[in-house]
C-alpha cells in the first residue's frame, strides 16, 4: 500500500500533531478498518493496529493473506481506521468473523 502523504508542507504539521494526539490516546484496543472495493464497503475488526511514524504518517495493522478481504485492502488507495471504545463491543462483533455480514453494519 502507498502511504498517505500530506498535500502541502503547510498541512504536514497540523496532520502530524493530530496523528500524535490520536496515537497517544490509543495504547492498545480494538479497531475497525474499512475500505471500498468496486463501490462496495468492506471492513473487519482489527486488534493489531499501531502508529509507526508521524513523518511520514504511517500506521500498521495485520490481515491474513488468505483473508477474503486481503485483495480489497491491497488494491485500495486508502482505508479508514475507527478506534472503538469499550462500550462499542457490538460494533466490534458486527465486523468480526468470516461470513458475509449485514451491509447495515456500515450505517
Short mmCIF file of C-alpha atoms in Angstrom, two decimals:
data_model
loop_
_atom_site.label_atom_id
_atom_site.label_comp_id
_atom_site.label_asym_id
_atom_site.label_seq_id
_atom_site.Cartn_x
_atom_site.Cartn_y
_atom_site.Cartn_z
CA UNK A 1 0.00 0.00 0.00
CA UNK A 2 1.10 3.55 -0.63
CA UNK A 3 1.44 5.75 2.46
CA UNK A 4 -0.77 8.82 2.65
CA UNK A 5 1.28 11.95 2.01
CA UNK A 6 0.46 15.48 3.17
CA UNK A 7 -0.87 17.65 0.34
CA UNK A 8 1.47 20.54 1.15
CA UNK A 9 4.11 21.39 3.70
CA UNK A 10 1.60 23.77 5.30
CA UNK A 11 -0.72 20.86 6.13
CA UNK A 12 2.02 18.47 7.28
CA UNK A 13 2.48 19.89 10.80
CA UNK A 14 -1.22 20.01 11.78
CA UNK A 15 -1.72 16.48 10.42
CA UNK A 16 1.35 15.23 12.31
CA UNK A 17 0.09 16.85 15.52
CA UNK A 18 -3.34 15.24 15.05
CA UNK A 19 -1.78 11.81 14.48
CA UNK A 20 0.44 12.23 17.56
CA UNK A 21 -2.57 13.23 19.70
CA UNK A 22 -4.70 10.33 18.45
CA UNK A 23 -1.87 7.82 18.82
CA UNK A 24 -1.15 8.89 22.37
CA UNK A 25 -4.72 8.04 23.35
CA UNK A 26 -4.53 4.53 21.88
CA UNK A 27 -2.16 2.27 23.78
CA UNK A 28 -3.99 -0.91 22.83
CA UNK A 29 -7.51 -1.91 21.93
CA UNK A 30 -9.79 -2.82 19.09
CA UNK A 31 -10.34 -1.02 15.80
CA UNK A 32 -12.50 -1.49 12.73
CA UNK A 33 -10.70 -0.98 9.42
CA UNK A 34 -12.80 -0.28 6.32
CA UNK A 35 -12.35 0.49 2.63
CA UNK A 36 -14.33 0.33 -0.62
CA UNK A 37 -13.98 -2.18 -3.45
CA UNK A 38 -15.95 -1.66 -6.65
CA UNK A 39 -18.25 0.71 -4.79
CA UNK A 40 -18.98 -1.78 -2.01
CA UNK A 41 -17.90 -1.06 1.58
CA UNK A 42 -15.85 -3.80 3.25
CA UNK A 43 -14.39 -3.92 6.74
CA UNK A 44 -13.15 -6.04 9.59
CA UNK A 45 -12.33 -5.94 13.28
CA UNK A 46 -8.59 -5.48 13.92
CA UNK A 47 -6.68 -5.63 17.21
CA UNK A 48 -3.19 -5.33 15.68
CA UNK A 49 -3.31 -1.58 14.93
CA UNK A 50 -0.28 0.59 15.79
CA UNK A 51 1.11 4.01 14.89
CA UNK A 52 4.54 3.62 13.27
CA UNK A 53 5.63 7.11 12.22
CA UNK A 54 4.44 10.70 12.29
CA UNK A 55 6.62 11.89 9.39
CA UNK A 56 5.65 10.38 7.07
CA UNK A 57 2.36 9.38 8.69
CA UNK A 58 2.38 5.56 8.82
CA UNK A 59 0.25 3.02 10.65
CA UNK A 60 0.38 -0.75 10.74
CA UNK A 61 -2.23 -3.45 11.11
CA UNK A 62 -2.28 -7.12 10.18
CA UNK A 63 -4.50 -9.15 7.91
CA UNK A 64 -4.16 -12.82 6.97
CA UNK A 65 -3.04 -13.25 3.35
CA UNK A 66 -5.81 -15.86 2.98
CA UNK A 67 -8.48 -13.41 4.16
CA UNK A 68 -11.35 -12.87 1.75
CA UNK A 69 -10.76 -9.13 2.22
CA UNK A 70 -6.99 -9.13 1.57
CA UNK A 71 -7.30 -8.28 -2.11
CA UNK A 72 -9.71 -5.41 -1.41
CA UNK A 73 -7.26 -3.78 1.01
CA UNK A 74 -4.22 -4.44 -1.20
CA UNK A 75 -5.92 -2.76 -4.15
CA UNK A 76 -7.33 0.16 -2.13
CA UNK A 77 -5.67 3.55 -2.32
CA UNK A 78 -7.00 4.42 1.16
CA UNK A 79 -8.65 2.93 4.19
CA UNK A 80 -10.26 4.18 7.40
CA UNK A 81 -9.43 3.11 10.95
CA UNK A 82 -12.11 3.56 13.60
CA UNK A 83 -10.85 3.21 17.16
CA UNK A 84 -13.56 1.63 19.29
CA UNK A 85 -14.45 2.45 22.86
CA UNK A 86 -15.25 -0.20 25.46
CA UNK A 87 -19.00 0.33 25.05
CA UNK A 88 -18.78 -0.44 21.28
CA UNK A 89 -18.44 -4.21 21.66
CA UNK A 90 -21.45 -4.67 19.36
CA UNK A 91 -19.60 -2.82 16.56
CA UNK A 92 -16.51 -4.99 17.01
CA UNK A 93 -18.65 -8.12 16.84
CA UNK A 94 -20.52 -6.87 13.76
CA UNK A 95 -17.23 -6.63 11.84
CA UNK A 96 -15.71 -9.84 13.23
CA UNK A 97 -15.98 -13.27 11.65
CA UNK A 98 -15.57 -14.75 8.22
CA UNK A 99 -19.09 -14.90 6.87
CA UNK A 100 -20.88 -12.28 4.78
CA UNK A 101 -22.18 -9.66 7.15
CA UNK A 102 -25.18 -7.43 7.01
CA UNK A 103 -24.39 -4.28 4.95
CA UNK A 104 -26.33 -2.30 7.58
CA UNK A 105 -23.28 -2.51 9.84
CA UNK A 106 -21.83 0.40 7.84
CA UNK A 107 -24.72 2.70 8.74
#
